[in-house]
């Protein structure tokens, strides 16, 4: 099947015919229409077709009749693909949302004219109960909003998708998502054991440096994994013991992994002061790389792929390594790679690091975000601090003697 929104040309009775791949569209009068135009050249034919599409935009179907909501949205996506000249990746993105977030639910089988405001509220509640992320809920809602805005163009007050607000709730970290002190110790020991195993196993590729130290690094610095994977030795200012975090690993719509010259948020663009353990880890890492690789350079990745110093380690490889370490450490919790960040932040807060310092190092825009996400850790730390203060007071103030 050809991609929608693209233009194709052929010869027809000595003329150039330009047509688009969108399927035939049903008009208000019930007839079908497939956009096409003629010209002496491809350019002329295309210009005429584009003018025709713009002129016909208001004449295209805005009432779906007997079509279900899902079918009507698909038709609407095809139409806007032609009018707006959407890229194939945009069309694929919209169709994926339709397939995964709309079609499996009851609302998809309703007729568009029967959908009410309450139906969309119920649908959004279904998405939340099914565990769909808030970001994906908003994307699905935006698809519905775009469709119904066109559907009720002449009577916008009847738009059932209008006025639905999302709770901007911050997802708090649960105890099950982080490791306690004893589990962190076992996890670090497992990392060390795994690296030692790689060094002693002659059957392994001798040019491949094990990456279990990256897992330790993620806990020590509580960086996002994408930020850590994008680091090169140029980002490490050794004289000042700091890392310049300016990049992250990202994924294109087509699924290709790239290094983006940006971070998740503006606040994530930061300089990170390193402690002694982290500096020692990086020094050992670089010394090993300089000994093993003749083509070592400062622009090589600190954690690189197995085949190339100048390609970052993949997130998939990192996930597999993390799962192996969890198994070696005999940690039964369901802990993701991103939960290592939660584990590191929780550890430092639990042991008395100032909230302002931890929040800044984590790249959060506000201290309140850190406080909300790790509220249970702060409550625990406050309780310990309160008991410590009571002990101090009990030993020194006369009233407690």
mmCIF file of C-alpha atoms in Angstrom, residues 21-317:
data_model
loop_
_atom_site.group_PDB
_atom_site.id
_atom_site.type_symbol
_atom_site.label_atom_id
_atom_site.label_comp_id
_atom_site.label_asym_id
_atom_site.label_seq_id
_atom_site.Cartn_x
_atom_site.Cartn_y
_atom_site.Cartn_z
ATOM 1 C CA UNK A 21 -2.421 8.206 -2.935
ATOM 2 C CA UNK A 22 -5.260 9.021 -0.598
ATOM 3 C CA UNK A 23 -8.225 6.677 -1.216
ATOM 4 C CA UNK A 24 -11.392 7.992 -2.819
ATOM 5 C CA UNK A 25 -13.208 10.368 -0.484
ATOM 6 C CA UNK A 26 -16.979 10.427 -0.153
ATOM 7 C CA UNK A 27 -18.475 13.865 -0.711
ATOM 8 C CA UNK A 28 -21.554 15.341 0.942
ATOM 9 C CA UNK A 29 -23.578 14.525 -2.184
ATOM 10 C CA UNK A 30 -22.680 10.848 -1.779
ATOM 11 C CA UNK A 31 -20.279 10.698 -4.729
ATOM 12 C CA UNK A 32 -16.670 9.597 -4.463
ATOM 13 C CA UNK A 33 -13.749 11.835 -5.357
ATOM 14 C CA UNK A 34 -10.107 10.933 -5.875
ATOM 15 C CA UNK A 35 -7.852 14.006 -6.145
ATOM 16 C CA UNK A 36 -6.065 14.286 -9.516
ATOM 17 C CA UNK A 37 -5.064 17.000 -11.963
ATOM 18 C CA UNK A 38 -3.383 17.416 -15.341
ATOM 19 C CA UNK A 39 -0.595 19.610 -16.668
ATOM 20 C CA UNK A 40 2.114 19.834 -19.323
ATOM 21 C CA UNK A 41 4.753 19.108 -16.696
ATOM 22 C CA UNK A 42 4.825 17.342 -13.359
ATOM 23 C CA UNK A 43 5.258 20.690 -11.601
ATOM 24 C CA UNK A 44 2.249 22.232 -13.308
ATOM 25 C CA UNK A 45 0.088 19.172 -12.619
ATOM 26 C CA UNK A 46 1.045 19.188 -8.969
ATOM 27 C CA UNK A 47 0.387 22.908 -8.534
ATOM 28 C CA UNK A 48 -3.068 22.491 -10.052
ATOM 29 C CA UNK A 49 -3.789 19.534 -7.812
ATOM 30 C CA UNK A 50 -2.713 21.415 -4.707
ATOM 31 C CA UNK A 51 -4.975 24.322 -5.659
ATOM 32 C CA UNK A 52 -7.829 21.892 -6.208
ATOM 33 C CA UNK A 53 -7.265 20.265 -2.816
ATOM 34 C CA UNK A 54 -7.406 23.613 -1.057
ATOM 35 C CA UNK A 55 -10.569 24.577 -2.928
ATOM 36 C CA UNK A 56 -12.187 21.257 -2.099
ATOM 37 C CA UNK A 57 -11.201 21.254 1.584
ATOM 38 C CA UNK A 58 -14.510 22.694 2.747
ATOM 39 C CA UNK A 59 -16.448 20.336 0.482
ATOM 40 C CA UNK A 60 -15.014 17.156 1.926
ATOM 41 C CA UNK A 61 -17.047 15.001 4.219
ATOM 42 C CA UNK A 62 -17.450 16.437 7.718
ATOM 43 C CA UNK A 63 -20.280 14.109 8.667
ATOM 44 C CA UNK A 64 -19.481 10.440 8.872
ATOM 45 C CA UNK A 65 -23.031 9.161 8.450
ATOM 46 C CA UNK A 66 -23.117 5.446 9.223
ATOM 47 C CA UNK A 67 -19.354 5.086 9.712
ATOM 48 C CA UNK A 68 -18.062 4.291 13.184
ATOM 49 C CA UNK A 69 -15.926 6.831 14.999
ATOM 50 C CA UNK A 70 -12.743 4.846 14.315
ATOM 51 C CA UNK A 71 -13.541 4.632 10.597
ATOM 52 C CA UNK A 72 -14.422 8.325 10.448
ATOM 53 C CA UNK A 73 -11.164 9.305 12.172
ATOM 54 C CA UNK A 74 -9.202 7.198 9.696
ATOM 55 C CA UNK A 75 -10.922 8.965 6.782
ATOM 56 C CA UNK A 76 -10.231 12.324 8.416
ATOM 57 C CA UNK A 77 -6.530 11.423 8.866
ATOM 58 C CA UNK A 78 -6.287 10.513 5.174
ATOM 59 C CA UNK A 79 -7.878 13.780 4.149
ATOM 60 C CA UNK A 80 -5.684 15.982 6.335
ATOM 61 C CA UNK A 81 -2.631 14.051 5.092
ATOM 62 C CA UNK A 82 -3.340 15.358 1.601
ATOM 63 C CA UNK A 83 -4.335 18.883 2.603
ATOM 64 C CA UNK A 84 -1.444 19.442 5.021
ATOM 65 C CA UNK A 85 1.083 17.366 3.030
ATOM 66 C CA UNK A 86 1.897 15.323 6.136
ATOM 67 C CA UNK A 87 5.026 13.217 6.189
ATOM 68 C CA UNK A 88 4.582 9.417 6.113
ATOM 69 C CA UNK A 89 5.975 9.287 9.669
ATOM 70 C CA UNK A 90 3.202 11.641 10.872
ATOM 71 C CA UNK A 91 0.537 9.501 9.225
ATOM 72 C CA UNK A 92 2.029 6.360 10.745
ATOM 73 C CA UNK A 93 2.058 8.047 14.175
ATOM 74 C CA UNK A 94 -1.642 9.042 13.939
ATOM 75 C CA UNK A 95 -2.676 5.605 12.717
ATOM 76 C CA UNK A 96 -0.737 3.954 15.530
ATOM 77 C CA UNK A 97 -2.596 6.008 18.132
ATOM 78 C CA UNK A 98 -5.896 5.156 16.432
ATOM 79 C CA UNK A 99 -5.056 1.444 16.407
ATOM 80 C CA UNK A 100 -3.665 1.142 19.945
ATOM 81 C CA UNK A 101 -5.440 3.816 21.976
ATOM 82 C CA UNK A 102 -8.850 4.224 20.320
ATOM 83 C CA UNK A 103 -9.942 1.118 18.389
ATOM 84 C CA UNK A 104 -9.703 -1.317 21.369
ATOM 85 C CA UNK A 105 -12.227 0.752 23.355
ATOM 86 C CA UNK A 106 -16.028 1.029 23.250
ATOM 87 C CA UNK A 107 -16.031 4.576 21.933
ATOM 88 C CA UNK A 108 -14.487 3.425 18.643
ATOM 89 C CA UNK A 109 -17.693 1.601 17.628
ATOM 90 C CA UNK A 110 -19.997 4.544 18.331
ATOM 91 C CA UNK A 111 -21.262 6.819 15.582
ATOM 92 C CA UNK A 112 -19.564 10.236 15.740
ATOM 93 C CA UNK A 113 -22.897 12.068 16.019
ATOM 94 C CA UNK A 114 -23.806 9.906 19.041
ATOM 95 C CA UNK A 115 -20.635 10.630 21.048
ATOM 96 C CA UNK A 116 -21.297 12.880 24.030
ATOM 97 C CA UNK A 117 -19.020 14.721 26.434
ATOM 98 C CA UNK A 118 -19.627 12.050 29.094
ATOM 99 C CA UNK A 119 -18.593 9.303 26.631
ATOM 100 C CA UNK A 120 -15.203 10.897 26.134
ATOM 101 C CA UNK A 121 -14.754 11.342 29.886
ATOM 102 C CA UNK A 122 -15.576 7.622 30.353
ATOM 103 C CA UNK A 123 -13.125 6.770 27.555
ATOM 104 C CA UNK A 124 -10.329 8.770 29.185
ATOM 105 C CA UNK A 125 -11.077 6.986 32.458
ATOM 106 C CA UNK A 126 -10.819 3.618 30.646
ATOM 107 C CA UNK A 127 -7.381 4.579 29.323
ATOM 108 C CA UNK A 128 -6.196 5.510 32.809
ATOM 109 C CA UNK A 129 -7.533 2.258 34.320
ATOM 110 C CA UNK A 130 -5.800 0.271 31.560
ATOM 111 C CA UNK A 131 -2.457 1.735 32.663
ATOM 112 C CA UNK A 132 -1.990 4.005 29.639
ATOM 113 C CA UNK A 133 0.473 6.775 30.474
ATOM 114 C CA UNK A 134 -0.770 10.329 30.913
ATOM 115 C CA UNK A 135 1.301 11.440 27.899
ATOM 116 C CA UNK A 136 -0.348 8.820 25.681
ATOM 117 C CA UNK A 137 -3.789 9.735 27.063
ATOM 118 C CA UNK A 138 -3.206 13.309 25.957
ATOM 119 C CA UNK A 139 -2.108 12.188 22.498
ATOM 120 C CA UNK A 140 -5.268 10.112 22.058
ATOM 121 C CA UNK A 141 -7.356 13.033 23.309
ATOM 122 C CA UNK A 142 -5.655 15.338 20.797
ATOM 123 C CA UNK A 143 -6.627 12.978 17.963
ATOM 124 C CA UNK A 144 -10.262 13.081 19.111
ATOM 125 C CA UNK A 145 -10.153 16.866 19.504
ATOM 126 C CA UNK A 146 -8.782 17.335 15.987
ATOM 127 C CA UNK A 147 -11.475 15.129 14.494
ATOM 128 C CA UNK A 148 -14.430 16.622 16.376
ATOM 129 C CA UNK A 149 -13.235 20.191 15.788
ATOM 130 C CA UNK A 150 -13.593 19.487 12.081
ATOM 131 C CA UNK A 151 -16.769 17.464 12.504
ATOM 132 C CA UNK A 152 -18.550 20.258 14.377
ATOM 133 C CA UNK A 153 -16.839 23.067 12.479
ATOM 134 C CA UNK A 154 -20.154 24.855 11.861
ATOM 135 C CA UNK A 155 -21.408 24.292 15.407
ATOM 136 C CA UNK A 156 -18.379 24.152 17.744
ATOM 137 C CA UNK A 157 -20.525 24.289 20.884
ATOM 138 C CA UNK A 158 -21.613 20.698 20.170
ATOM 139 C CA UNK A 159 -18.016 19.453 20.211
ATOM 140 C CA UNK A 160 -18.035 16.658 22.865
ATOM 141 C CA UNK A 161 -14.237 16.767 23.247
ATOM 142 C CA UNK A 162 -14.217 20.393 24.329
ATOM 143 C CA UNK A 163 -13.232 21.381 27.857
ATOM 144 C CA UNK A 164 -11.753 18.140 29.219
ATOM 145 C CA UNK A 165 -8.872 18.874 31.584
ATOM 146 C CA UNK A 166 -6.138 16.545 32.762
ATOM 147 C CA UNK A 167 -4.929 16.282 36.304
ATOM 148 C CA UNK A 168 -1.286 17.321 36.184
ATOM 149 C CA UNK A 169 -0.459 14.782 38.856
ATOM 150 C CA UNK A 170 3.145 13.859 39.521
ATOM 151 C CA UNK A 171 3.752 10.155 39.700
ATOM 152 C CA UNK A 172 5.357 9.364 43.020
ATOM 153 C CA UNK A 173 8.039 6.729 43.302
ATOM 154 C CA UNK A 174 6.907 3.603 45.123
ATOM 155 C CA UNK A 175 9.074 1.665 47.575
ATOM 156 C CA UNK A 176 8.929 -1.352 45.251
ATOM 157 C CA UNK A 177 10.681 0.691 42.529
ATOM 158 C CA UNK A 178 13.850 1.405 44.502
ATOM 159 C CA UNK A 179 16.545 -0.596 46.250
ATOM 160 C CA UNK A 180 17.284 -0.265 49.937
ATOM 161 C CA UNK A 181 20.839 0.073 51.284
ATOM 162 C CA UNK A 182 21.402 -3.665 51.590
ATOM 163 C CA UNK A 183 20.157 -4.301 48.043
ATOM 164 C CA UNK A 184 22.335 -1.491 46.678
ATOM 165 C CA UNK A 185 25.384 -3.128 48.271
ATOM 166 C CA UNK A 186 24.512 -6.490 46.684
ATOM 167 C CA UNK A 187 23.905 -4.788 43.342
ATOM 168 C CA UNK A 188 27.339 -3.098 43.401
ATOM 169 C CA UNK A 189 29.055 -6.361 44.376
ATOM 170 C CA UNK A 190 27.290 -8.097 41.463
ATOM 171 C CA UNK A 191 28.529 -5.364 39.084
ATOM 172 C CA UNK A 192 32.100 -5.864 40.279
ATOM 173 C CA UNK A 193 31.784 -9.636 39.956
ATOM 174 C CA UNK A 194 30.419 -9.343 36.419
ATOM 175 C CA UNK A 195 33.307 -7.103 35.311
ATOM 176 C CA UNK A 196 35.840 -9.450 36.876
ATOM 177 C CA UNK A 197 34.204 -12.366 35.067
ATOM 178 C CA UNK A 198 34.579 -10.591 31.726
ATOM 179 C CA UNK A 199 38.245 -9.840 32.395
ATOM 180 C CA UNK A 200 39.048 -13.477 33.194
ATOM 181 C CA UNK A 201 36.990 -15.091 30.407
ATOM 182 C CA UNK A 202 39.327 -15.551 27.425
ATOM 183 C CA UNK A 203 36.436 -16.540 25.149
ATOM 184 C CA UNK A 204 35.079 -12.973 25.348
ATOM 185 C CA UNK A 205 36.090 -10.389 22.795
ATOM 186 C CA UNK A 206 39.334 -8.969 24.262
ATOM 187 C CA UNK A 207 38.609 -5.548 22.747
ATOM 188 C CA UNK A 208 35.265 -5.211 24.498
ATOM 189 C CA UNK A 209 35.276 -3.363 27.803
ATOM 190 C CA UNK A 210 32.480 -4.565 30.144
ATOM 191 C CA UNK A 211 29.902 -1.938 30.983
ATOM 192 C CA UNK A 212 28.646 -3.004 34.395
ATOM 193 C CA UNK A 213 30.332 0.072 35.853
ATOM 194 C CA UNK A 214 27.731 2.158 33.994
ATOM 195 C CA UNK A 215 25.064 0.739 36.297
ATOM 196 C CA UNK A 216 27.091 1.840 39.325
ATOM 197 C CA UNK A 217 27.569 5.238 37.690
ATOM 198 C CA UNK A 218 23.804 5.659 37.201
ATOM 199 C CA UNK A 219 23.176 5.153 40.917
ATOM 200 C CA UNK A 220 26.091 7.347 42.035
ATOM 201 C CA UNK A 221 25.114 10.275 39.792
ATOM 202 C CA UNK A 222 21.383 9.459 39.363
ATOM 203 C CA UNK A 223 21.635 10.635 35.764
ATOM 204 C CA UNK A 224 19.091 9.546 33.178
ATOM 205 C CA UNK A 225 20.411 6.576 31.210
ATOM 206 C CA UNK A 226 20.134 8.468 27.902
ATOM 207 C CA UNK A 227 22.302 11.273 29.306
ATOM 208 C CA UNK A 228 24.953 8.831 30.521
ATOM 209 C CA UNK A 229 25.057 6.876 27.258
ATOM 210 C CA UNK A 230 25.600 10.106 25.298
ATOM 211 C CA UNK A 231 28.702 11.072 27.346
ATOM 212 C CA UNK A 232 32.110 11.292 25.698
ATOM 213 C CA UNK A 233 35.435 11.933 27.424
ATOM 214 C CA UNK A 234 35.239 15.510 26.131
ATOM 215 C CA UNK A 235 32.260 16.067 28.464
ATOM 216 C CA UNK A 236 34.410 15.260 31.498
ATOM 217 C CA UNK A 237 36.343 18.230 32.876
ATOM 218 C CA UNK A 238 38.827 16.251 34.952
ATOM 219 C CA UNK A 239 40.569 19.291 36.471
ATOM 220 C CA UNK A 240 37.281 20.453 38.020
ATOM 221 C CA UNK A 241 35.792 16.996 38.725
ATOM 222 C CA UNK A 242 32.621 17.744 36.783
ATOM 223 C CA UNK A 243 30.601 16.470 33.857
ATOM 224 C CA UNK A 244 28.915 18.721 31.325
ATOM 225 C CA UNK A 245 25.527 17.213 30.507
ATOM 226 C CA UNK A 246 24.446 18.583 27.144
ATOM 227 C CA UNK A 247 23.218 15.580 25.134
ATOM 228 C CA UNK A 248 20.970 12.554 25.377
ATOM 229 C CA UNK A 249 20.151 9.407 23.443
ATOM 230 C CA UNK A 250 16.927 9.810 21.496
ATOM 231 C CA UNK A 251 14.862 7.741 19.086
ATOM 232 C CA UNK A 252 13.353 8.950 15.817
ATOM 233 C CA UNK A 253 9.816 8.097 14.668
ATOM 234 C CA UNK A 254 11.365 5.493 12.366
ATOM 235 C CA UNK A 255 12.987 3.821 15.390
ATOM 236 C CA UNK A 256 16.566 4.938 14.667
ATOM 237 C CA UNK A 257 18.735 5.744 17.698
ATOM 238 C CA UNK A 258 20.508 9.107 17.555
ATOM 239 C CA UNK A 259 22.488 11.352 19.905
ATOM 240 C CA UNK A 260 20.491 14.563 20.274
ATOM 241 C CA UNK A 261 22.277 17.801 21.201
ATOM 242 C CA UNK A 262 19.709 18.614 23.845
ATOM 243 C CA UNK A 263 18.502 17.275 27.172
ATOM 244 C CA UNK A 264 15.026 16.356 28.373
ATOM 245 C CA UNK A 265 14.386 19.816 29.814
ATOM 246 C CA UNK A 266 16.243 23.114 29.991
ATOM 247 C CA UNK A 267 17.117 22.421 33.640
ATOM 248 C CA UNK A 268 18.627 19.076 32.635
ATOM 249 C CA UNK A 269 21.272 21.059 30.733
ATOM 250 C CA UNK A 270 23.698 21.207 33.668
ATOM 251 C CA UNK A 271 27.177 20.730 35.082
ATOM 252 C CA UNK A 272 27.435 17.825 37.515
ATOM 253 C CA UNK A 273 30.071 17.921 40.248
ATOM 254 C CA UNK A 274 31.455 14.417 40.792
ATOM 255 C CA UNK A 275 32.265 12.740 44.098
ATOM 256 C CA UNK A 276 35.431 10.723 44.705
ATOM 257 C CA UNK A 277 33.868 7.352 43.888
ATOM 258 C CA UNK A 278 32.578 8.571 40.523
ATOM 259 C CA UNK A 279 35.896 10.201 39.613
ATOM 260 C CA UNK A 280 37.750 6.970 40.472
ATOM 261 C CA UNK A 281 35.301 5.005 38.304
ATOM 262 C CA UNK A 282 35.875 7.315 35.310
ATOM 263 C CA UNK A 283 39.661 7.329 35.768
ATOM 264 C CA UNK A 284 39.740 3.518 35.746
ATOM 265 C CA UNK A 285 37.436 3.449 32.736
ATOM 266 C CA UNK A 286 39.590 5.822 30.705
ATOM 267 C CA UNK A 287 42.883 4.136 31.682
ATOM 268 C CA UNK A 288 41.481 0.807 30.537
ATOM 269 C CA UNK A 289 40.257 2.287 27.256
ATOM 270 C CA UNK A 290 43.618 3.960 26.525
ATOM 271 C CA UNK A 291 45.415 0.628 27.035
ATOM 272 C CA UNK A 292 43.027 -1.482 24.968
ATOM 273 C CA UNK A 293 42.172 0.746 22.006
ATOM 274 C CA UNK A 294 44.751 2.211 19.659
ATOM 275 C CA UNK A 295 42.153 4.557 18.170
ATOM 276 C CA UNK A 296 41.114 5.959 21.549
ATOM 277 C CA UNK A 297 40.245 9.661 21.430
ATOM 278 C CA UNK A 298 38.550 12.159 23.699
ATOM 279 C CA UNK A 299 35.477 12.212 21.445
ATOM 280 C CA UNK A 300 34.937 8.467 21.895
ATOM 281 C CA UNK A 301 31.990 7.442 24.045
ATOM 282 C CA UNK A 302 32.671 6.538 27.652
ATOM 283 C CA UNK A 303 30.230 3.637 27.325
ATOM 284 C CA UNK A 304 30.464 2.623 23.720
ATOM 285 C CA UNK A 305 29.080 -0.163 21.575
ATOM 286 C CA UNK A 306 30.912 -3.456 21.321
ATOM 287 C CA UNK A 307 31.997 -2.799 17.753
ATOM 288 C CA UNK A 308 32.801 0.904 17.710
ATOM 289 C CA UNK A 309 34.325 3.368 20.189
ATOM 290 C CA UNK A 310 32.498 6.183 18.439
ATOM 291 C CA UNK A 311 29.023 4.682 18.742
ATOM 292 C CA UNK A 312 27.189 4.736 22.091
ATOM 293 C CA UNK A 313 26.110 1.576 23.857
ATOM 294 C CA UNK A 314 22.474 0.792 23.029
ATOM 295 C CA UNK A 315 19.702 1.052 25.578
ATOM 296 C CA UNK A 316 18.718 -2.533 24.753
ATOM 297 C CA UNK A 317 22.189 -3.794 25.700
#
